[in-house]
Each structure stands twice: as structure tokens, then as C-alpha cells.
Coordinates of C-alpha atoms in Angstrom, one line a residue:
Chain L
M27 CA -29.1 -2.5 15.1
R28 CA -30.9 0.4 13.6
H29 CA -30.1 2.3 10.5
E30 CA -31.0 5.7 9.0
T31 CA -30.9 6.8 5.4
H32 CA -30.2 10.5 4.6
R33 CA -31.2 11.0 1.0
L34 CA -30.3 14.4 -0.4
P35 CA -31.6 15.9 -3.6
A36 CA -29.5 15.1 -6.6
S37 CA -28.6 18.8 -6.9
A38 CA -27.1 18.9 -3.4
S39 CA -23.9 20.9 -3.0
T40 CA -20.7 19.7 -1.3
L41 CA -21.4 21.9 1.7
E42 CA -24.9 20.4 2.1
V43 CA -23.5 16.9 2.0
L44 CA -20.8 17.9 4.5
A45 CA -23.4 19.3 6.8
V46 CA -25.1 15.9 7.0
V47 CA -21.8 14.1 7.6
E48 CA -20.9 16.6 10.3
Q49 CA -24.2 16.1 12.1
L50 CA -23.8 12.3 12.0
N51 CA -20.2 12.6 13.2
R52 CA -21.5 14.4 16.3
R53 CA -24.3 12.1 17.2
P54 CA -23.0 9.5 19.7
E55 CA -25.7 7.0 18.9
I56 CA -24.4 6.8 15.3
H57 CA -21.5 4.4 15.2
G58 CA -20.9 3.9 11.5
I59 CA -21.4 6.2 8.4
L60 CA -21.4 4.9 4.9
V61 CA -21.4 7.4 2.0
Q62 CA -23.2 5.8 -0.9
L63 CA -21.0 6.3 -4.0
P64 CA -21.0 7.6 -6.6
L65 CA -22.0 11.0 -5.5
P66 CA -23.3 13.4 -8.1
P67 CA -20.6 15.2 -10.2
Q68 CA -21.0 18.6 -8.5
V69 CA -20.1 17.1 -5.1
E70 CA -16.4 16.8 -4.2
S71 CA -16.4 13.1 -3.2
R72 CA -13.0 13.0 -1.6
R73 CA -13.8 16.0 0.6
V74 CA -17.0 14.2 1.8
L75 CA -15.2 10.9 2.5
D76 CA -12.4 12.8 4.3
A77 CA -15.0 14.4 6.6
V78 CA -16.3 11.1 8.0
R79 CA -14.8 10.7 11.5
P80 CA -12.2 7.9 11.2
E81 CA -13.8 6.2 14.2
K82 CA -17.1 6.0 12.2
D83 CA -15.6 5.2 8.8
V84 CA -16.9 1.6 8.5
D85 CA -16.0 1.6 4.8
G86 CA -12.3 2.2 5.6
F87 CA -11.9 4.9 3.0
H88 CA -10.4 7.6 5.3
P89 CA -6.7 8.1 4.6
E90 CA -5.9 7.5 8.3
N91 CA -7.7 4.2 8.1
L92 CA -6.0 3.2 4.9
G93 CA -2.6 4.2 6.5
R94 CA -3.3 2.2 9.6
L95 CA -4.2 -0.8 7.4
A96 CA -0.9 -0.3 5.5
Q97 CA 0.9 -0.3 8.9
K98 CA -0.7 -3.6 9.8
R99 CA -2.8 -2.2 12.6
P100 CA -6.1 -1.8 10.9
R101 CA -9.1 0.0 12.4
F102 CA -11.6 -0.7 9.6
V103 CA -10.6 -2.8 6.6
P104 CA -12.4 -1.8 3.4
C105 CA -15.3 -4.3 3.1
T106 CA -14.6 -6.0 -0.3
P107 CA -11.0 -6.9 0.4
A108 CA -11.9 -7.9 4.0
G109 CA -14.6 -10.2 2.5
V110 CA -12.1 -11.8 0.1
M111 CA -9.7 -12.5 3.0
E112 CA -12.6 -14.0 5.0
L113 CA -13.5 -16.2 2.0
L114 CA -9.9 -17.4 1.6
R115 CA -9.5 -18.1 5.3
R116 CA -12.8 -20.0 5.6
S117 CA -11.9 -22.0 2.4
G118 CA -8.5 -23.0 3.9
V119 CA -6.5 -21.3 1.1
E120 CA -2.9 -21.1 2.2
L121 CA -1.3 -17.7 1.5
A122 CA 2.1 -17.7 3.3
G123 CA 4.9 -17.9 0.8
R124 CA 2.5 -18.3 -2.2
R125 CA 2.3 -15.9 -5.1
A126 CA -0.8 -13.7 -5.2
V127 CA -1.7 -11.4 -8.1
V128 CA -4.2 -8.6 -7.8
V129 CA -5.5 -7.2 -11.1
G130 CA -6.7 -3.6 -10.4
R131 CA -5.1 -0.9 -8.3
S132 CA -8.1 1.1 -6.9
D133 CA -8.0 2.7 -3.5
I134 CA -11.1 0.7 -2.4
V135 CA -10.2 -2.8 -3.6
G136 CA -6.9 -3.3 -5.4
K137 CA -4.5 -1.5 -3.0
P138 CA -6.0 -2.7 0.3
M139 CA -6.3 -6.2 -1.1
A140 CA -2.6 -6.2 -2.0
L141 CA -1.7 -5.0 1.5
L142 CA -3.8 -7.7 3.2
L143 CA -2.3 -10.5 1.1
M144 CA 1.1 -9.1 1.8
H145 CA 0.4 -9.1 5.6
A146 CA -0.7 -12.7 5.2
D147 CA 2.8 -13.4 3.9
A148 CA 2.0 -13.9 0.3
T149 CA 4.3 -12.5 -2.4
V150 CA 2.1 -10.0 -4.0
T151 CA 2.1 -8.5 -7.5
V152 CA -0.4 -5.7 -8.6
C153 CA -1.3 -5.5 -12.2
H154 CA -3.3 -2.7 -13.9
S155 CA -4.2 -1.2 -17.3
R156 CA -0.5 -0.4 -18.0
T157 CA 0.8 -3.9 -17.3
R158 CA 2.5 -5.5 -20.3
E159 CA 1.9 -9.2 -21.1
L160 CA -0.8 -9.4 -18.5
A161 CA -1.5 -13.1 -19.0
A162 CA 2.2 -14.0 -18.3
V163 CA 2.0 -12.1 -15.0
T164 CA -1.3 -13.4 -13.9
R165 CA -0.2 -17.0 -14.7
E166 CA 2.4 -16.7 -11.9
A167 CA -0.5 -16.5 -9.4
D168 CA -1.4 -19.2 -7.0
V169 CA -4.1 -16.9 -5.9
L170 CA -5.5 -14.5 -8.4
V171 CA -7.9 -11.6 -7.5
A172 CA -9.7 -9.9 -10.4
A173 CA -10.9 -6.4 -9.6
I174 CA -10.9 -4.8 -13.1
G175 CA -14.4 -3.8 -13.8
R176 CA -14.6 -5.4 -17.3
P177 CA -16.9 -8.4 -17.9
G178 CA -15.1 -11.7 -18.6
A179 CA -11.7 -10.0 -18.9
V180 CA -9.8 -12.8 -17.1
R181 CA -9.8 -15.8 -19.5
A182 CA -8.3 -19.3 -19.5
E183 CA -4.9 -18.1 -20.7
H184 CA -4.6 -15.8 -17.6
V185 CA -4.9 -18.6 -15.1
K186 CA -2.3 -21.1 -13.9
P187 CA -3.9 -24.6 -13.7
G188 CA -5.1 -25.2 -10.2
A189 CA -5.0 -21.6 -9.1
V190 CA -7.6 -20.1 -6.7
V191 CA -9.4 -17.3 -8.6
V192 CA -11.4 -14.7 -6.7
D193 CA -13.8 -12.6 -8.9
V194 CA -14.5 -9.2 -7.4
G195 CA -16.2 -7.7 -10.5
I196 CA -19.9 -7.1 -10.8
N197 CA -20.7 -6.0 -14.3
R198 CA -24.1 -5.5 -15.9
V199 CA -24.2 -7.1 -19.3
S200 CA -27.0 -6.3 -21.7
D201 CA -25.5 -7.4 -25.0
P202 CA -27.0 -10.8 -25.9
A203 CA -23.9 -12.2 -27.6
L204 CA -21.7 -11.3 -24.6
A205 CA -24.4 -12.6 -22.2
R206 CA -24.6 -15.9 -24.1
E207 CA -20.8 -16.2 -23.8
L208 CA -20.5 -15.4 -20.1
V209 CA -23.8 -16.4 -18.4
E210 CA -24.5 -20.0 -17.5
P211 CA -27.3 -21.6 -19.6
E212 CA -29.5 -21.9 -16.5
R213 CA -29.4 -18.1 -15.9
F214 CA -30.0 -17.2 -19.5
A215 CA -33.8 -17.1 -19.1
E216 CA -33.3 -14.6 -16.3
F217 CA -31.2 -12.5 -18.7
E218 CA -34.0 -12.6 -21.3
K219 CA -36.6 -11.6 -18.8
R220 CA -34.7 -8.7 -17.3
G221 CA -32.7 -7.6 -20.4
Y222 CA -29.4 -7.8 -18.5
A223 CA -27.4 -10.1 -16.4
L224 CA -24.7 -9.6 -13.7
V225 CA -21.3 -11.1 -14.5
G226 CA -17.9 -10.9 -13.0
D227 CA -14.5 -9.9 -14.3
V228 CA -13.7 -13.6 -14.9
H229 CA -14.8 -15.5 -17.9
A230 CA -16.4 -18.2 -15.7
P231 CA -17.0 -20.9 -18.4
Q232 CA -13.4 -20.8 -19.5
V233 CA -11.7 -20.3 -16.2
S234 CA -13.7 -22.8 -14.2
A235 CA -12.2 -25.5 -16.4
V236 CA -8.6 -24.4 -15.5
A237 CA -8.8 -23.0 -11.9
G238 CA -8.7 -25.1 -8.8
A239 CA -11.4 -22.9 -7.4
L240 CA -13.4 -19.9 -8.6
T241 CA -15.8 -17.6 -6.7
P242 CA -19.2 -17.1 -8.5
V243 CA -20.8 -13.8 -9.5
P244 CA -23.3 -13.1 -8.2
G245 CA -23.2 -14.9 -4.8
G246 CA -19.4 -14.9 -4.3
V247 CA -17.6 -11.9 -2.9
G248 CA -20.7 -9.6 -2.9
P249 CA -22.5 -11.0 0.1
L250 CA -19.2 -11.1 2.0
T251 CA -18.7 -7.4 1.3
I252 CA -22.0 -6.6 3.0
A253 CA -21.3 -9.0 5.9
M254 CA -18.0 -7.2 6.5
L255 CA -19.7 -3.8 6.5
M256 CA -21.9 -5.2 9.3
A257 CA -18.9 -6.5 11.2
N258 CA -17.1 -3.2 10.9
T259 CA -20.2 -1.4 12.3
V260 CA -20.5 -3.8 15.2
R261 CA -16.8 -3.2 15.9
A262 CA -17.3 0.6 15.7
A263 CA -20.1 0.3 18.3
A264 CA -18.1 -1.9 20.6
A265 CA -15.1 0.5 20.4
A266 CA -17.4 3.5 21.2
S267 CA -19.1 2.0 24.3
Chain R
M3 CA 16.5 27.4 7.6
R4 CA 17.1 26.8 11.3
H5 CA 17.0 23.6 13.3
E6 CA 16.7 22.6 16.9
T7 CA 17.7 19.3 18.5
H8 CA 15.7 18.2 21.6
R9 CA 17.8 15.5 23.2
L10 CA 16.1 13.6 26.1
P11 CA 17.8 11.4 28.6
A12 CA 17.9 7.7 27.5
S13 CA 15.6 6.9 30.4
A14 CA 12.9 9.3 29.2
S15 CA 9.3 7.9 29.4
T16 CA 6.8 7.9 26.6
L17 CA 4.9 10.8 28.2
E18 CA 8.1 12.9 28.4
V19 CA 8.8 12.3 24.7
L20 CA 5.1 13.1 23.9
A21 CA 5.4 16.4 25.8
V22 CA 8.3 17.5 23.6
V23 CA 6.4 16.5 20.5
E24 CA 3.2 18.4 21.7
Q25 CA 5.2 21.5 22.4
L26 CA 6.8 21.4 18.9
N27 CA 3.3 20.7 17.3
R28 CA 2.1 23.9 18.9
R29 CA 5.0 26.2 17.9
P30 CA 4.0 27.9 14.6
E31 CA 7.7 28.6 13.7
I32 CA 8.4 24.9 13.7
H33 CA 7.4 23.4 10.3
G34 CA 8.8 20.0 10.4
I35 CA 9.4 17.4 13.2
L36 CA 11.7 14.4 12.8
V37 CA 11.7 11.7 15.5
Q38 CA 15.1 10.1 15.5
L39 CA 14.6 6.4 15.5
P40 CA 15.1 4.0 17.2
L41 CA 13.7 5.3 20.5
P42 CA 14.8 3.5 23.7
P43 CA 12.8 0.3 24.4
Q44 CA 10.7 1.9 27.2
V45 CA 9.2 4.5 24.8
E46 CA 6.2 3.5 22.7
S47 CA 7.5 4.6 19.3
R48 CA 4.3 4.2 17.5
R49 CA 2.5 6.5 20.0
V50 CA 5.2 9.1 19.6
L51 CA 5.1 9.0 15.8
D52 CA 1.3 9.2 15.8
A53 CA 1.5 12.3 17.9
V54 CA 3.4 14.3 15.3
R55 CA 0.9 16.7 13.6
P56 CA 0.4 15.3 10.1
E57 CA 1.2 18.8 8.7
K58 CA 4.6 18.7 10.4
D59 CA 5.3 15.0 9.7
V60 CA 8.2 15.5 7.2
D61 CA 9.2 11.9 7.6
G62 CA 5.8 10.8 6.2
F63 CA 5.3 8.2 9.0
H64 CA 1.9 9.3 10.3
P65 CA -0.9 6.9 9.1
E66 CA -2.8 9.8 7.6
N67 CA 0.2 10.6 5.4
L68 CA 0.8 7.0 4.4
G69 CA -2.9 6.7 3.6
R70 CA -2.8 9.9 1.5
L71 CA 0.3 8.5 -0.3
A72 CA -1.6 5.2 -1.0
Q73 CA -4.5 7.4 -2.4
K74 CA -2.0 9.0 -4.8
R75 CA -2.4 12.5 -3.2
P76 CA 0.7 12.5 -1.0
R77 CA 1.4 15.3 1.5
F78 CA 4.8 14.0 2.6
V79 CA 6.4 11.0 0.9
P80 CA 8.8 9.0 3.2
C81 CA 12.3 10.3 2.4
T82 CA 14.0 7.1 1.3
P83 CA 11.4 5.9 -1.3
A84 CA 11.0 9.6 -2.4
G85 CA 14.8 9.7 -2.9
V86 CA 14.7 6.5 -5.0
M87 CA 12.0 7.9 -7.2
E88 CA 14.1 11.1 -7.7
L89 CA 17.1 9.0 -8.6
L90 CA 15.2 6.9 -11.1
R91 CA 13.6 10.0 -12.6
R92 CA 16.8 11.9 -13.0
S93 CA 18.5 8.8 -14.4
G94 CA 15.8 8.5 -17.1
V95 CA 14.7 5.0 -16.0
E96 CA 11.4 4.3 -17.6
L97 CA 8.9 2.7 -15.2
A98 CA 5.5 2.6 -17.0
G99 CA 4.6 -0.9 -18.0
R100 CA 7.9 -2.3 -16.7
R101 CA 8.2 -4.9 -13.9
A102 CA 9.5 -3.6 -10.6
V103 CA 10.3 -5.8 -7.6
V104 CA 10.8 -4.4 -4.1
V105 CA 12.5 -6.7 -1.6
G106 CA 11.4 -5.7 1.9
R107 CA 8.0 -4.7 3.1
S108 CA 8.7 -2.2 5.9
D109 CA 6.3 0.7 6.5
I110 CA 9.1 3.2 6.0
V111 CA 10.6 1.9 2.8
G112 CA 9.1 -1.2 1.2
K113 CA 5.4 -0.4 1.2
P114 CA 5.7 3.3 0.2
M115 CA 8.2 2.3 -2.4
A116 CA 5.8 -0.2 -3.9
L117 CA 3.0 2.4 -3.9
L118 CA 5.2 5.0 -5.7
L119 CA 6.3 2.6 -8.3
M120 CA 2.7 1.5 -8.9
H121 CA 1.6 5.1 -9.3
A122 CA 4.4 5.5 -11.9
D123 CA 2.6 2.7 -13.8
A124 CA 5.1 -0.1 -13.1
T125 CA 3.8 -3.6 -12.4
V126 CA 5.0 -4.1 -8.8
T127 CA 5.9 -7.2 -6.8
V128 CA 6.8 -7.1 -3.1
C129 CA 9.1 -9.8 -1.8
H130 CA 10.0 -10.5 1.9
S131 CA 11.3 -13.0 4.3
R132 CA 8.5 -15.5 3.5
T133 CA 8.9 -15.3 -0.3
R134 CA 9.8 -18.7 -1.8
E135 CA 12.3 -18.9 -4.6
L136 CA 13.3 -15.3 -4.2
A137 CA 15.8 -15.3 -7.0
A138 CA 13.2 -16.5 -9.5
V139 CA 11.0 -13.6 -8.5
T140 CA 13.6 -10.9 -8.4
R141 CA 14.9 -12.0 -11.8
E142 CA 11.6 -10.8 -13.3
A143 CA 12.5 -7.3 -12.3
D144 CA 13.4 -4.6 -14.8
V145 CA 13.9 -2.4 -11.7
L146 CA 14.9 -4.1 -8.5
V147 CA 14.9 -2.3 -5.2
A148 CA 16.7 -4.0 -2.3
A149 CA 15.6 -2.9 1.2
I150 CA 16.3 -6.0 3.2
G151 CA 18.9 -4.9 5.8
R152 CA 21.3 -7.8 5.2
P153 CA 24.8 -7.1 3.7
G154 CA 25.3 -8.5 0.2
A155 CA 22.0 -10.4 0.2
V156 CA 21.2 -9.6 -3.5
R157 CA 23.6 -11.6 -5.6
A158 CA 24.2 -12.2 -9.3
E159 CA 21.6 -14.9 -9.5
H160 CA 18.9 -12.5 -8.2
V161 CA 19.3 -10.0 -11.1
K162 CA 18.1 -10.1 -14.7
P163 CA 20.9 -9.0 -17.0
G164 CA 20.6 -5.3 -17.7
A165 CA 18.2 -4.6 -14.8
V166 CA 18.4 -1.4 -12.9
V167 CA 19.3 -2.2 -9.3
V168 CA 18.7 0.3 -6.4
D169 CA 20.5 -0.6 -3.2
V170 CA 18.7 0.9 -0.2
G171 CA 20.6 -1.0 2.5
I172 CA 23.2 0.5 4.7
N173 CA 24.9 -2.2 6.8
R174 CA 27.9 -2.0 9.0
V175 CA 30.3 -4.9 8.4
S176 CA 33.1 -5.6 10.8
D177 CA 33.9 -9.2 9.8
P178 CA 37.1 -9.0 7.7
A179 CA 36.2 -12.0 5.4
L180 CA 32.8 -10.4 4.6
A181 CA 34.4 -7.0 4.1
R182 CA 37.0 -8.5 1.8
E183 CA 34.1 -10.0 -0.3
L184 CA 31.9 -6.9 -0.4
V185 CA 34.1 -3.8 -0.1
E186 CA 35.9 -2.6 -3.2
P187 CA 39.7 -2.9 -2.9
E188 CA 40.2 0.9 -2.9
R189 CA 38.0 1.2 0.2
F190 CA 39.6 -1.7 2.1
A191 CA 42.3 0.5 3.7
E192 CA 39.5 2.5 5.2
F193 CA 37.9 -0.7 6.6
E194 CA 41.2 -1.6 8.2
K195 CA 41.6 1.8 9.8
R196 CA 38.1 2.1 11.2
G197 CA 37.4 -1.6 11.9
Y198 CA 34.2 -1.6 9.9
A199 CA 32.8 -0.6 6.5
L200 CA 29.4 0.4 5.3
V201 CA 27.9 -1.9 2.6
G202 CA 24.5 -2.2 0.9
D203 CA 22.1 -5.1 0.6
V204 CA 23.5 -5.8 -2.8
H205 CA 26.6 -7.8 -3.5
A206 CA 28.1 -5.0 -5.6
P207 CA 31.1 -6.9 -7.0
Q208 CA 28.8 -9.7 -8.4
V209 CA 25.8 -7.6 -9.3
S210 CA 27.7 -4.8 -11.1
A211 CA 28.8 -7.3 -13.6
V212 CA 25.1 -8.3 -14.4
A213 CA 23.0 -5.2 -13.8
G214 CA 22.5 -2.4 -16.3
A215 CA 23.0 0.1 -13.5
L216 CA 23.6 -0.2 -9.7
T217 CA 23.5 2.5 -7.1
P218 CA 26.6 2.6 -4.8
V219 CA 26.6 2.3 -1.0
P220 CA 27.6 4.7 0.5
G221 CA 26.8 7.7 -1.8
G222 CA 23.8 6.3 -3.6
V223 CA 20.3 6.5 -2.1
G224 CA 21.6 7.8 1.3
P225 CA 22.3 11.5 0.3
L226 CA 19.0 11.5 -1.7
T227 CA 17.1 10.5 1.5
I228 CA 18.5 13.6 3.3
A229 CA 17.8 15.9 0.4
M230 CA 14.1 14.7 0.3
L231 CA 13.8 15.4 4.1
M232 CA 14.9 19.0 3.3
A233 CA 12.5 19.2 0.4
N234 CA 9.6 18.0 2.6
T235 CA 10.5 20.5 5.3
V236 CA 10.6 23.4 2.7
R237 CA 7.2 22.1 1.5
A238 CA 5.8 22.1 5.0
A239 CA 7.0 25.7 5.6
A240 CA 5.4 26.8 2.3
A241 CA 2.1 25.1 3.1
A242 CA 2.1 26.8 6.6
S243 CA 2.7 30.3 5.3

């Protein structure tokens, strides 16, 4: 496998970015296209993402691919939710008939995650910023997926004892007090050296005491996301040949 | 507004049906195409539905349109869930922050319904045939949407007192005992005359005593579905001109 990076100047216009996408769409030896987000503010991101040929959309962001996923005949599953499913499958977590709660309703993680869990026969609830009594809802979960984007937001009171908790968040924390609360002691030296640490959406010290299982950050869902991107690209190449 | 019906013989092949769809796709004076389901067993329904141009897909069944709905930028919303939203809006039912439960996960009703309620800021749970302790889950609902396809399946024990219950089901009941249970006394003469009655997925005599509001069957969601189809078609014509 070979890859190319097309880096445009930060001042590139929507049309300039679209021209690159169109060129990659046309080249038969290119099987997958990933648009590195976020794009600069002057670029219309949605127009760029929509321009990627669905057959090369290894991120699964094109509406046709999201629609196919919703219809349970996926072409490319968005990589992070696909990674979570792989992780649950390989860990032997049963989903059929169990209650799953997804916190976060983004197009890239929350919604496809909910669809995948539903297709695996879980009873799925999606929570978000407007959810009232969040802890009461998340405590219903046998499987809880946190995709909020706020460090340590899921705490002990949000978790039913024994639940499987999947932490999708990757947040950069530079506040020492917050880092001291969320980062394990053995990683604290690293924080002091770099001036920041990566933490998830789950308050790991609290939740690990309650949950039946908890994915770590870093090293949990993140590497799976990248593996799924590779898997989608291989699939794209196989479908094209 | 003018409409055409293209009726094919029951023995028509997939390719024959596709030829009609392609012809309608090409005619600029045709703004909306509705494929009357179910198609005969020898016709590949999904292939036919996928062939309808997304811009003329007034049913909202094309994956691109379902994907656009999931991304909160709908082109055409499937008519039944769109009708339910219209009904809730016009009845002044608040959704933001409230718990909504959808029973049924079909591509045509359950899933788009869940997405629409989520976009209206409800906390949404989707139940289905594999859901355990269904009544405990549905009793969490402030707004309960039944799209199961089984007469009278939602009973008093499934409903929280005061909840808003939307009955999407339309079932033909010809068993007299079942009809006596589900059909209001004033419609029973009609049942005896015709030999069948239409009833919803909700056990209306039981649930009307518990719910804060309940849509009737027939005459509830059904007419709204047809109105939404008209609205989508008008929208398609406006977008084309």
C-alpha cells in the first residue's frame, strides 16, 4: 500500500480543495480518499466531503454511505464506531437485547455508533447536551459509549456497576489540577515534561472502580480507528479490482 | 398537480421495472416518483428504490436522502415520520430534553423517526423485537411512537401516565374476538359489515385511559403521511424550477 499527501496552503479556497478531490476521484490507482479535518474556515467542509466519490470515501462521511449504513448494508463504516464494534466483538461483549447508551450525537461518531449497536440488536439510547438527568439515563446502560469531547465528563455516578464503558474521547488537558485528577500517577511525569496530557471523556480513576470494563485513553479506541481506516481502504481496493 | 400511474403486470422483471423508473427519471416534467410497495417477489425492491433519482425521491427511501436526513440537512423526509413530527409540532408537544421511545427500527419509519426526534433535542431510545423488558423501557417515554405492525401490542402497562402516544400502525383485524377487544363499540357495526377493521399498534381502549394524548387509527398519522408526500412533491417541483 502506498499513500500520497496533498497539502494545500492554509489560504486555499473551496474550489482549490475541490479540484484536488476531483483529480483523486478520477485516478483509478487511488482507492481511498481521506479529507483531513478540520479544514480552514474559508473552505466549505461539507461541500468537499460530498465531493469525494462514495466508492473512495473510506471515512464513510458521504451521505450515501451513511444512508447505506442506516439501511444495514454498509459500504464503509465510519472508522471510530467501526473500531468500537471491533473492540466489543473481540472482547466478547454481548449486545443483543442489552441496553446501550451513546453520549454524543455527531454525524461521525454518535449517530453511526447508535445505528451499529441497534443493528447488533441492542436497545439503544442516544444522549446529548440537551438530555435531562444524564446520569439517570446513562446508568441504564449495560454498554456505555462516551463521545462527548469533554475531559472526564463521565463519572462514577453515570455508570451502572459492572457496565462496559467505551471511551471515545481524546482531549488535551493542560491544566495541572485537572491533569492531577484525571491522569494516572505513572503518566504524570509525562504531563510535566510536555505541558499537556491526553485524557478521555471518562473520569478513569472514578469509573474504573465501578465499571466491569473500561477502554483506556490513549491506547483504547484510537488505534482501532486507524486500523479500521486501513481495513476500509483495503476493502475499497478490493471492490475496485 | 397532475399524476400518472404506471402499472406493470405482476410478472414484471426487475429490469422492466427499472426501465419505467429510468424513463420517469429522465422526464423533466416529472418531479416526484413513488414506488408502490411491496413489489412482487421476483423484483429486487432495493435495486428499484436505489434507481429513483434522489432529487425525485419524494418517499425519502434513497440512501443519499436517508444519509442527508441523518446529517440534519434533509432533502426529503420519509412521509410517515415527517407526518408524526408535524402532528407533534401542531399539537404543541415539547420534545427538547424529553425522553422519546420509538418501538420499531424499520428504515422507513423507526430509524428516520428516531433521527428526527433526536434532532428536535429529545433523548431517544429505539426498541425492537429483541428488546428485553419492553414495558420498562417504553414506560420511560414522555413521547412514545409505536411502529411495530402488530394490532394492540402497546398496552396500558407500556405507557407512563400522561405520556403522548403516537400510533403509526395500521393493521387489518378480521378475528371477531380481537376486533371486539380493540375496536370502539361505535365502529363495530362497520367491522361486521366489512368482515375486518383497521386498528393500530396501540391497544386504544386500555391506553387512552393512561396516556395524556393518543392518536387514533384510522385518522391519525395516516392522513398526515399522505399530506407529507404532497408536500415533498411540491418541494421537489420547486427545487427543479
